[in-house]
mmCIF file of C-alpha atoms and ligand atoms in Angstrom:
data_model
loop_
_atom_site.group_PDB
_atom_site.id
_atom_site.type_symbol
_atom_site.label_atom_id
_atom_site.label_comp_id
_atom_site.label_asym_id
_atom_site.label_seq_id
_atom_site.Cartn_x
_atom_site.Cartn_y
_atom_site.Cartn_z
ATOM 1 C CA MET A 7 0.186 0.069 -0.221
ATOM 2 C CA ASN A 8 1.214 3.610 -1.001
ATOM 3 C CA ILE A 9 1.938 5.719 2.086
ATOM 4 C CA VAL A 10 0.625 9.171 1.365
ATOM 5 C CA LYS A 11 2.745 11.827 2.994
ATOM 6 C CA GLU A 12 2.239 15.915 3.154
ATOM 7 C CA LYS A 13 3.568 18.687 4.347
ATOM 8 C CA PHE A 14 0.974 20.699 6.534
ATOM 9 C CA ILE A 15 0.562 23.780 9.053
ATOM 10 C CA ILE A 16 -1.361 23.344 12.759
ATOM 11 C CA SER A 17 -4.117 25.571 12.312
ATOM 12 C CA LYS A 18 -6.177 24.780 14.729
ATOM 13 C CA ILE A 19 -5.532 22.933 18.056
ATOM 14 C CA TYR A 20 -8.621 21.543 20.113
ATOM 15 C CA GLY A 21 -7.340 19.600 23.271
ATOM 16 C CA ALA A 22 -5.742 16.253 21.829
ATOM 17 C CA PHE A 23 -6.975 17.232 18.466
ATOM 18 C CA TYR A 24 -5.663 19.579 15.654
ATOM 19 C CA GLU A 25 -6.866 20.693 12.277
ATOM 20 C CA ILE A 26 -4.410 21.048 9.539
ATOM 21 C CA TYR A 27 -3.693 22.865 6.434
ATOM 22 C CA HIS A 28 -2.118 22.735 3.104
ATOM 23 C CA PRO A 29 -2.637 24.649 -0.020
ATOM 24 C CA VAL A 30 -4.457 22.421 -2.561
ATOM 25 C CA LEU A 31 -5.740 19.855 0.194
ATOM 26 C CA GLY A 32 -7.086 22.079 2.235
ATOM 27 C CA PHE A 33 -7.944 21.566 6.349
ATOM 28 C CA SER A 34 -8.217 17.958 7.256
ATOM 29 C CA ASN A 35 -8.692 16.583 10.727
ATOM 30 C CA ALA A 36 -4.952 14.918 12.215
ATOM 31 C CA VAL A 37 -4.361 13.256 15.261
ATOM 32 C CA LEU A 38 -0.512 13.381 16.896
ATOM 33 C CA LYS A 39 1.836 10.221 16.668
ATOM 34 C CA GLY A 40 3.014 8.739 20.444
ATOM 35 C CA LYS A 41 6.146 10.605 21.543
ATOM 36 C CA LEU A 42 5.019 13.632 19.762
ATOM 37 C CA ARG A 43 2.221 14.393 22.327
ATOM 38 C CA LEU A 44 5.162 15.453 25.263
ATOM 39 C CA ALA A 45 5.258 19.354 25.131
ATOM 40 C CA PRO A 46 9.039 20.564 24.722
ATOM 41 C CA LYS A 47 10.654 21.858 27.798
ATOM 42 C CA GLU A 48 9.701 25.541 28.928
ATOM 43 C CA GLU A 49 6.345 25.714 26.493
ATOM 44 C CA ARG A 50 2.807 24.302 27.086
ATOM 45 C CA HIS A 51 1.813 22.389 24.136
ATOM 46 C CA PRO A 52 3.878 20.239 21.783
ATOM 47 C CA PHE A 53 2.582 22.144 18.846
ATOM 48 C CA VAL A 54 1.221 25.843 18.004
ATOM 49 C CA VAL A 55 -0.444 27.491 15.000
ATOM 50 C CA GLY A 56 1.451 27.882 12.381
ATOM 51 C CA ASP A 57 3.892 24.795 13.289
ATOM 52 C CA ALA A 58 4.958 22.736 10.001
ATOM 53 C CA VAL A 59 4.397 19.171 10.125
ATOM 54 C CA ILE A 60 4.511 16.285 7.939
ATOM 55 C CA ALA A 61 1.561 13.837 8.374
ATOM 56 C CA GLU A 62 0.243 10.533 6.813
ATOM 57 C CA LYS A 63 -3.218 9.561 5.486
ATOM 58 C CA THR A 64 -4.773 6.839 7.953
ATOM 59 C CA ASN A 65 -7.718 6.874 6.365
ATOM 60 C CA GLU A 66 -10.032 9.006 4.048
ATOM 61 C CA GLN A 67 -11.382 11.653 7.200
ATOM 62 C CA GLU A 68 -7.573 11.737 8.930
ATOM 63 C CA TRP A 69 -4.076 12.003 9.039
ATOM 64 C CA MET A 70 -1.900 11.529 11.315
ATOM 65 C CA ILE A 71 1.029 13.997 12.518
ATOM 66 C CA ARG A 72 4.665 12.223 12.474
ATOM 67 C CA GLU A 73 6.867 15.042 12.327
ATOM 68 C CA LYS A 74 7.313 18.312 13.260
ATOM 69 C CA LEU A 75 9.872 20.839 11.440
ATOM 70 C CA GLU A 76 12.154 22.740 12.485
ATOM 71 C CA ARG A 77 10.845 26.747 13.165
ATOM 72 C CA LYS A 78 11.406 29.150 10.885
ATOM 73 C CA ASN A 79 10.437 31.622 14.136
ATOM 74 C CA PHE A 80 7.730 31.825 17.218
ATOM 75 C CA LEU A 81 6.406 34.383 19.430
ATOM 76 C CA ALA A 82 6.294 33.787 22.892
ATOM 77 C CA ARG A 83 4.844 35.510 26.227
ATOM 78 C CA LYS A 84 6.192 34.689 29.810
ATOM 79 C CA SER A 85 4.215 36.149 32.828
ATOM 80 C CA ASP A 86 5.772 33.485 35.377
ATOM 81 C CA PRO A 87 9.438 32.408 35.406
ATOM 82 C CA SER A 88 7.893 28.399 34.604
ATOM 83 C CA ASP A 89 6.091 29.287 31.960
ATOM 84 C CA THR A 90 6.737 30.231 28.344
ATOM 85 C CA HIS A 91 3.629 30.905 26.302
ATOM 86 C CA VAL A 92 4.192 29.837 22.963
ATOM 87 C CA LEU A 93 1.788 31.774 20.722
ATOM 88 C CA CYS A 94 2.521 30.606 17.271
ATOM 89 C CA ALA A 95 5.575 29.577 14.756
ATOM 90 C CA ASN A 96 6.056 30.453 11.170
ATOM 91 C CA VAL A 97 4.802 34.201 10.625
ATOM 92 C CA ASP A 98 5.961 36.903 8.614
ATOM 93 C CA TYR A 99 3.487 39.556 10.434
ATOM 94 C CA LEU A 100 2.555 39.997 14.305
ATOM 95 C CA LEU A 101 -1.025 42.521 13.516
ATOM 96 C CA VAL A 102 -1.148 44.211 16.743
ATOM 97 C CA LEU A 103 -4.255 45.555 16.654
ATOM 98 C CA ALA A 104 -5.211 48.375 18.990
ATOM 99 C CA SER A 105 -8.714 49.695 19.852
ATOM 100 C CA MET A 106 -8.676 53.471 19.974
ATOM 101 C CA ILE A 107 -11.782 53.196 22.455
ATOM 102 C CA ASP A 108 -13.682 50.273 24.034
ATOM 103 C CA PRO A 109 -11.483 48.972 25.023
ATOM 104 C CA TYR A 110 -8.660 51.523 25.228
ATOM 105 C CA THR A 111 -5.264 49.902 24.009
ATOM 106 C CA LYS A 112 -2.638 51.199 26.254
ATOM 107 C CA ASP A 113 0.363 52.563 24.482
ATOM 108 C CA ASN A 114 2.392 50.134 26.826
ATOM 109 C CA PHE A 115 0.786 47.133 25.472
ATOM 110 C CA ILE A 116 1.998 48.305 21.802
ATOM 111 C CA ASP A 117 5.135 48.458 22.793
ATOM 112 C CA ARG A 118 5.516 44.874 24.664
ATOM 113 C CA CYS A 119 4.305 43.752 21.345
ATOM 114 C CA LEU A 120 6.904 45.410 19.430
ATOM 115 C CA ALA A 121 9.984 44.075 22.056
ATOM 116 C CA ALA A 122 8.820 40.353 21.642
ATOM 117 C CA CYS A 123 8.920 40.734 18.026
ATOM 118 C CA TYR A 124 11.924 42.119 17.595
ATOM 119 C CA GLN A 125 14.080 39.665 18.921
ATOM 120 C CA ASN A 126 12.364 37.198 16.573
ATOM 121 C CA LYS A 127 12.479 39.368 13.406
ATOM 122 C CA ILE A 128 9.172 39.401 13.138
ATOM 123 C CA GLU A 129 7.880 42.614 11.066
ATOM 124 C CA PRO A 130 5.203 44.322 13.161
ATOM 125 C CA ILE A 131 1.965 46.319 11.953
ATOM 126 C CA ILE A 132 0.135 48.354 14.132
ATOM 127 C CA LEU A 133 -3.194 48.703 13.411
ATOM 128 C CA PHE A 134 -5.900 51.660 15.145
ATOM 129 C CA SER A 135 -9.338 50.236 15.571
ATOM 130 C CA LYS A 136 -12.589 51.525 15.937
ATOM 131 C CA ILE A 137 -11.785 55.251 14.603
ATOM 132 C CA ASP A 138 -15.172 55.631 13.966
ATOM 133 C CA LEU A 139 -15.891 56.320 17.484
ATOM 134 C CA VAL A 140 -13.452 58.781 18.372
ATOM 135 C CA SER A 141 -11.937 62.507 16.631
ATOM 136 C CA GLU A 142 -9.576 62.138 13.473
ATOM 137 C CA ASP A 143 -7.318 64.243 15.615
ATOM 138 C CA ASP A 144 -6.791 61.419 18.198
ATOM 139 C CA VAL A 145 -5.997 59.263 15.637
ATOM 140 C CA GLN A 146 -3.706 61.260 13.649
ATOM 141 C CA GLU A 147 -1.560 61.582 16.870
ATOM 142 C CA ARG A 148 -1.614 58.154 17.772
ATOM 143 C CA MET A 149 -0.883 56.969 14.342
ATOM 144 C CA GLU A 150 1.898 59.674 13.978
ATOM 145 C CA LYS A 151 3.939 58.497 16.867
ATOM 146 C CA TYR A 152 4.359 55.175 15.776
ATOM 147 C CA GLN A 153 4.844 56.124 12.294
ATOM 148 C CA SER A 154 7.661 58.678 13.260
ATOM 149 C CA LEU A 155 9.157 55.849 14.969
ATOM 150 C CA GLY A 156 9.521 53.858 11.447
ATOM 151 C CA TYR A 157 6.439 51.459 12.242
ATOM 152 C CA THR A 158 4.012 50.172 9.625
ATOM 153 C CA VAL A 159 0.872 52.108 10.943
ATOM 154 C CA PHE A 160 -2.547 51.851 10.050
ATOM 155 C CA GLY A 161 -6.229 53.021 11.098
ATOM 156 C CA TYR A 162 -9.825 51.328 9.850
ATOM 157 C CA THR A 163 -13.076 51.125 11.066
ATOM 158 C CA PHE A 164 -15.980 48.686 10.265
ATOM 159 C CA THR A 165 -18.297 51.468 9.216
ATOM 160 C CA GLU A 166 -15.704 51.974 6.337
ATOM 161 C CA PRO A 167 -14.251 49.038 4.684
ATOM 162 C CA ASP A 168 -12.263 50.557 2.170
ATOM 163 C CA THR A 169 -10.183 52.068 5.200
ATOM 164 C CA LEU A 170 -8.874 48.421 5.236
ATOM 165 C CA LYS A 171 -7.407 48.672 1.260
ATOM 166 C CA PRO A 172 -3.823 49.210 2.250
ATOM 167 C CA LEU A 173 -3.621 46.527 4.835
ATOM 168 C CA LEU A 174 -4.940 44.185 2.571
ATOM 169 C CA THR A 175 -2.309 45.161 0.743
ATOM 170 C CA THR A 176 0.317 44.491 2.892
ATOM 171 C CA LEU A 177 -0.483 41.242 3.610
ATOM 172 C CA GLN A 178 -0.910 39.217 0.465
ATOM 173 C CA LYS A 179 1.242 36.184 0.587
ATOM 174 C CA LYS A 180 2.121 36.380 3.938
ATOM 175 C CA VAL A 181 1.137 34.782 7.307
ATOM 176 C CA THR A 182 -0.138 37.380 9.675
ATOM 177 C CA TYR A 183 -0.645 36.290 13.470
ATOM 178 C CA ILE A 184 -3.040 39.098 15.019
ATOM 179 C CA CYS A 185 -2.827 39.988 18.522
ATOM 180 C CA GLY A 186 -4.895 42.340 20.899
ATOM 181 C CA ASN A 187 -6.914 43.066 24.038
ATOM 182 C CA SER A 188 -10.520 41.166 24.204
ATOM 183 C CA GLY A 189 -12.821 43.059 22.469
ATOM 184 C CA VAL A 190 -10.670 45.081 20.166
ATOM 185 C CA GLY A 191 -12.362 43.870 16.718
ATOM 186 C CA LYS A 192 -9.676 40.979 15.884
ATOM 187 C CA SER A 193 -12.567 38.404 14.680
ATOM 188 C CA THR A 194 -14.632 41.628 13.284
ATOM 189 C CA LEU A 195 -11.201 42.215 11.056
ATOM 190 C CA ILE A 196 -10.597 39.007 9.927
ATOM 191 C CA ASN A 197 -14.108 38.659 8.842
ATOM 192 C CA LEU A 198 -14.120 41.777 6.882
ATOM 193 C CA LEU A 199 -10.630 40.794 5.298
ATOM 194 C CA THR A 200 -12.082 37.168 4.403
ATOM 195 C CA GLY A 201 -15.528 38.599 3.326
ATOM 196 C CA LYS A 202 -16.196 35.429 5.263
ATOM 197 C CA SER A 203 -18.525 35.287 8.821
ATOM 198 C CA LEU A 204 -16.239 32.781 9.964
ATOM 199 C CA GLN A 205 -15.511 34.049 12.606
ATOM 200 C CA LYS A 206 -17.526 34.423 16.020
ATOM 201 C CA ILE A 207 -18.050 38.314 17.146
ATOM 202 C CA GLY A 208 -18.841 39.109 21.218
ATOM 203 C CA ASP A 209 -20.088 42.200 22.207
ATOM 204 C CA VAL A 210 -17.998 44.454 24.762
ATOM 205 C CA SER A 211 -18.997 44.536 28.749
ATOM 206 C CA ASN A 212 -21.487 47.900 28.989
ATOM 207 C CA SER A 213 -20.016 48.426 32.419
ATOM 208 C CA THR A 214 -16.040 47.917 31.628
ATOM 209 C CA GLY A 215 -15.769 48.771 27.880
ATOM 210 C CA LYS A 216 -13.681 45.567 28.117
ATOM 211 C CA GLY A 217 -14.135 42.287 25.601
ATOM 212 C CA LYS A 218 -15.561 39.182 26.820
ATOM 213 C CA HIS A 219 -12.841 36.562 25.541
ATOM 214 C CA THR A 220 -15.323 35.561 22.632
ATOM 215 C CA THR A 221 -12.405 33.828 20.866
ATOM 216 C CA THR A 222 -10.746 31.227 23.154
ATOM 217 C CA ASN A 223 -8.725 29.012 20.221
ATOM 218 C CA SER A 224 -5.666 30.347 18.038
ATOM 219 C CA THR A 225 -7.386 29.575 14.655
ATOM 220 C CA VAL A 226 -6.095 30.059 10.819
ATOM 221 C CA VAL A 227 -8.279 31.618 8.573
ATOM 222 C CA LEU A 228 -7.702 32.458 4.921
ATOM 223 C CA ILE A 229 -7.972 35.226 2.831
ATOM 224 C CA ASP A 230 -6.491 32.853 -0.406
ATOM 225 C CA GLU A 231 -4.299 29.429 -0.240
ATOM 226 C CA ALA A 232 -0.688 31.746 0.222
ATOM 227 C CA THR A 233 -2.307 34.493 2.366
ATOM 228 C CA ILE A 234 -3.020 33.527 5.665
ATOM 229 C CA LEU A 235 -4.620 35.081 8.876
ATOM 230 C CA ILE A 236 -4.421 33.611 12.309
ATOM 231 C CA ASP A 237 -6.891 35.215 14.703
ATOM 232 C CA SER A 238 -6.307 34.572 18.411
ATOM 233 C CA PRO A 239 -7.783 34.986 21.717
ATOM 234 C CA GLY A 240 -7.852 38.459 23.493
ATOM 235 C CA ILE A 241 -4.790 39.284 26.001
ATOM 236 C CA LYS A 242 -4.258 41.557 28.980
ATOM 237 C CA GLU A 243 -0.817 42.144 28.948
ATOM 238 C CA TRP A 244 2.088 40.635 26.828
ATOM 239 C CA GLY A 245 4.389 39.206 29.481
ATOM 240 C CA LEU A 246 8.146 39.550 28.936
ATOM 241 C CA LEU A 247 10.148 37.174 30.886
ATOM 242 C CA HIS A 248 11.894 35.525 28.623
ATOM 243 C CA LEU A 249 13.721 39.311 27.393
ATOM 244 C CA THR A 250 16.657 40.249 29.043
ATOM 245 C CA PRO A 251 16.687 43.965 30.023
ATOM 246 C CA GLY A 252 18.897 44.969 26.911
ATOM 247 C CA GLN A 253 16.806 42.821 24.401
ATOM 248 C CA ILE A 254 14.010 45.464 25.847
ATOM 249 C CA TYR A 255 16.264 48.231 25.172
ATOM 250 C CA GLU A 256 17.564 46.736 21.689
ATOM 251 C CA SER A 257 13.783 47.116 20.288
ATOM 252 C CA PHE A 258 13.558 50.989 20.776
ATOM 253 C CA PRO A 259 14.049 52.440 17.890
ATOM 254 C CA GLU A 260 15.118 55.462 19.459
ATOM 255 C CA PHE A 261 18.326 53.672 20.620
ATOM 256 C CA HIS A 262 19.378 52.165 17.454
ATOM 257 C CA GLU A 263 21.531 55.206 16.653
ATOM 258 C CA ALA A 264 23.949 54.886 20.157
ATOM 259 C CA GLN A 265 23.884 51.212 20.042
ATOM 260 C CA ARG A 266 25.628 51.400 16.787
ATOM 261 C CA ASN A 267 28.300 53.752 18.280
ATOM 262 C CA CYS A 268 28.435 51.582 21.463
ATOM 263 C CA GLY A 269 30.479 48.993 19.396
ATOM 264 C CA VAL A 270 29.547 45.992 21.770
ATOM 265 C CA VAL A 271 27.133 43.388 19.819
ATOM 266 C CA GLY A 272 23.867 42.947 21.370
ATOM 267 C CA CYS A 273 22.405 45.557 23.834
ATOM 268 C CA CYS A 274 24.425 44.597 27.049
ATOM 269 C CA MET A 275 23.439 47.673 29.606
ATOM 270 C CA ALA A 276 26.122 47.194 31.330
ATOM 271 C CA ASP A 277 26.588 48.935 34.890
ATOM 272 C CA LYS A 278 29.708 50.915 33.728
ATOM 273 C CA ASN A 279 30.676 52.064 30.497
ATOM 274 C CA CYS A 280 27.587 51.829 28.997
ATOM 275 C CA TYR A 281 26.921 54.123 25.605
ATOM 276 C CA ILE A 282 23.697 54.650 26.105
ATOM 277 C CA LYS A 283 23.635 55.736 29.469
ATOM 278 C CA GLU A 284 26.546 57.940 29.348
ATOM 279 C CA ASN A 285 24.838 60.068 26.501
ATOM 280 C CA LEU A 286 21.462 59.860 27.790
ATOM 281 C CA ASP A 287 21.099 63.788 27.065
ATOM 282 C CA THR A 288 22.082 62.973 23.259
ATOM 283 C CA ILE A 289 18.768 60.621 22.774
ATOM 284 C CA GLU A 290 15.530 61.871 21.735
ATOM 285 C CA ILE A 291 13.101 59.783 23.136
ATOM 286 C CA SER A 292 9.925 60.942 24.261
ATOM 287 C CA ASP A 293 8.720 60.918 28.352
ATOM 288 C CA ASP A 294 6.015 58.979 27.474
ATOM 289 C CA ARG A 295 8.110 56.074 25.789
ATOM 290 C CA ILE A 296 10.597 56.649 28.656
ATOM 291 C CA LEU A 297 7.928 55.569 31.396
ATOM 292 C CA SER A 298 7.039 52.572 28.609
ATOM 293 C CA LEU A 299 10.458 51.446 29.018
ATOM 294 C CA ASP A 300 10.805 51.812 32.483
ATOM 295 C CA ALA A 301 7.612 49.998 33.332
ATOM 296 C CA MET A 302 8.365 46.857 30.806
ATOM 297 C CA LEU A 303 11.879 47.145 32.775
ATOM 298 C CA GLY A 304 10.162 47.032 35.783
ATOM 299 C CA SER A 305 8.427 43.749 35.315
ATOM 300 C CA LEU A 306 11.582 41.948 34.629
ATOM 301 C CA GLU A 307 14.144 42.538 37.412
ATOM 302 C CA GLU A 308 15.902 45.839 38.832
ATOM 303 C CA LEU A 309 19.172 44.938 36.735
ATOM 304 C CA GLY A 310 19.887 46.935 33.767
ATOM 305 C CA ARG A 311 16.563 49.190 34.909
ATOM 306 C CA LEU A 312 17.217 52.875 33.763
ATOM 307 C CA LYS A 313 14.637 54.978 36.047
ATOM 308 C CA ILE A 314 12.765 57.911 34.440
ATOM 309 C CA THR A 315 14.302 60.353 37.082
ATOM 310 C CA GLN A 316 17.994 59.072 35.667
ATOM 311 C CA PHE A 317 17.090 60.348 32.512
ATOM 312 C CA THR A 318 15.003 63.892 33.505
ATOM 313 C CA ARG A 319 18.029 64.320 35.828
ATOM 314 C CA LYS A 320 20.629 63.744 33.286
ATOM 315 C CA ARG A 321 18.262 65.517 30.758
ATOM 316 C CA ARG A 322 18.055 68.876 33.250
ATOM 317 C CA ARG A 323 21.914 69.409 33.681
HETATM 318 N N1 GTP B 422 -17.498 50.780 16.844
HETATM 319 C C1 GTP B 422 -16.862 50.003 16.022
HETATM 320 N N2 GTP B 422 -16.956 48.944 16.672
HETATM 321 C C2 GTP B 422 -16.333 47.571 16.306
HETATM 322 C C3 GTP B 422 -15.299 47.624 15.586
HETATM 323 N N3 GTP B 422 -14.782 46.429 15.253
HETATM 324 C C4 GTP B 422 -15.023 45.702 16.058
HETATM 325 N N4 GTP B 422 -16.237 46.376 16.661
HETATM 326 C C5 GTP B 422 -17.052 45.703 18.149
HETATM 327 O O1 GTP B 422 -16.190 45.584 18.473
HETATM 328 C C6 GTP B 422 -16.790 44.066 19.311
HETATM 329 C C7 GTP B 422 -15.466 43.278 19.381
HETATM 330 O O2 GTP B 422 -15.240 42.894 18.565
HETATM 331 P P1 GTP B 422 -14.719 41.052 18.417
HETATM 332 O O3 GTP B 422 -14.519 41.383 16.459
HETATM 333 O O4 GTP B 422 -15.193 40.605 18.999
HETATM 334 O O5 GTP B 422 -13.212 41.629 18.950
HETATM 335 P P2 GTP B 422 -11.787 40.262 19.502
HETATM 336 O O6 GTP B 422 -10.719 41.233 19.520
HETATM 337 O O7 GTP B 422 -12.112 39.215 18.148
HETATM 338 O O8 GTP B 422 -12.276 40.069 21.100
HETATM 339 P P3 GTP B 422 -11.830 38.117 22.033
HETATM 340 O O9 GTP B 422 -11.881 37.545 20.705
HETATM 341 O O10 GTP B 422 -12.928 38.693 22.861
HETATM 342 O O11 GTP B 422 -10.889 38.819 21.707
HETATM 343 C C8 GTP B 422 -17.862 43.760 18.662
HETATM 344 O O12 GTP B 422 -19.266 44.366 19.076
HETATM 345 C C9 GTP B 422 -17.736 44.504 17.448
HETATM 346 O O13 GTP B 422 -18.933 45.161 16.298
HETATM 347 C C10 GTP B 422 -15.666 49.140 14.455
HETATM 348 O O14 GTP B 422 -14.379 49.371 13.651
HETATM 349 N N5 GTP B 422 -15.745 50.238 15.035
HETATM 350 MG MG1 MG B 423 -12.501 37.179 18.845
#
């Protein structure tokens, strides 16, 4: 008997059951081979959405996953020292969906997402949603802040689907993981981009203005066979315990020029002879970005932490 083997990506995980995707064969159900059921040390699950696998056909309806292929990249969150949560693998973009209101996405949430993808060389896209509910000036101000730092930024509202056209062009033939707080409109966005109502949409709570965690599993949804979106459950915060203070500094474009002058490969934030610390007054960075950086470093450990007071003292001199 001929053994049929194909390369797929994991498109959805339901407990021990898997859905896998192949550009020609489409979506199929799959199960795991015995030893593959063990999660790698430090990870929650044996596989994540986006993982590339080799699967063997067992019957008309089902495939057996035989082998996990090496990851090109992955995105992880770590809020607890003993628990790394790998969110997805093999993606081209991290789309950070930031709602202007109901719920308001804090800049610090965006900055954490940017730091998480910087180390894995995954390109971020920032999309401000619900722009119909606030003034144009407010939208402009938030978009310009990140555009001026060199990021790709868009704004959109479901009341004017044409506002999605520039984003749709950017996403062509790419794999994009969409993240954001609950209720920012991730599933709404995916339904609009695909033109299908595949993802369930939930209300935002009237009393708290927050979402109700409608999406519970990460899921691949296709715009076409090569343009892949991954919907994800809303998250409150992106824990960065897997990064060092130096890696967080490196994710801030404001420091890139100083890092080039530093001469050390990779930001080490050495206590002595640190080029950045010695040249703080020449670095252009806004106070709200320093506060955001400080909050991120503060959630790691004291080492390498650069207090806002240290900055202001040095600048006022
Ligand atoms: N006014 C306005 N409301 C929007 C817009 N986009 C989404 N919404 C509403 O926001 C609410 C939440 O949308 P969802 O798409 O379920 O949000 P989500 O990010 O997928 O939420 P979780 O699955 O809980 O993480 C729904 O009531 C949507 O109708 C928008 O552009 N403008
Ligand atoms: Mg959702």
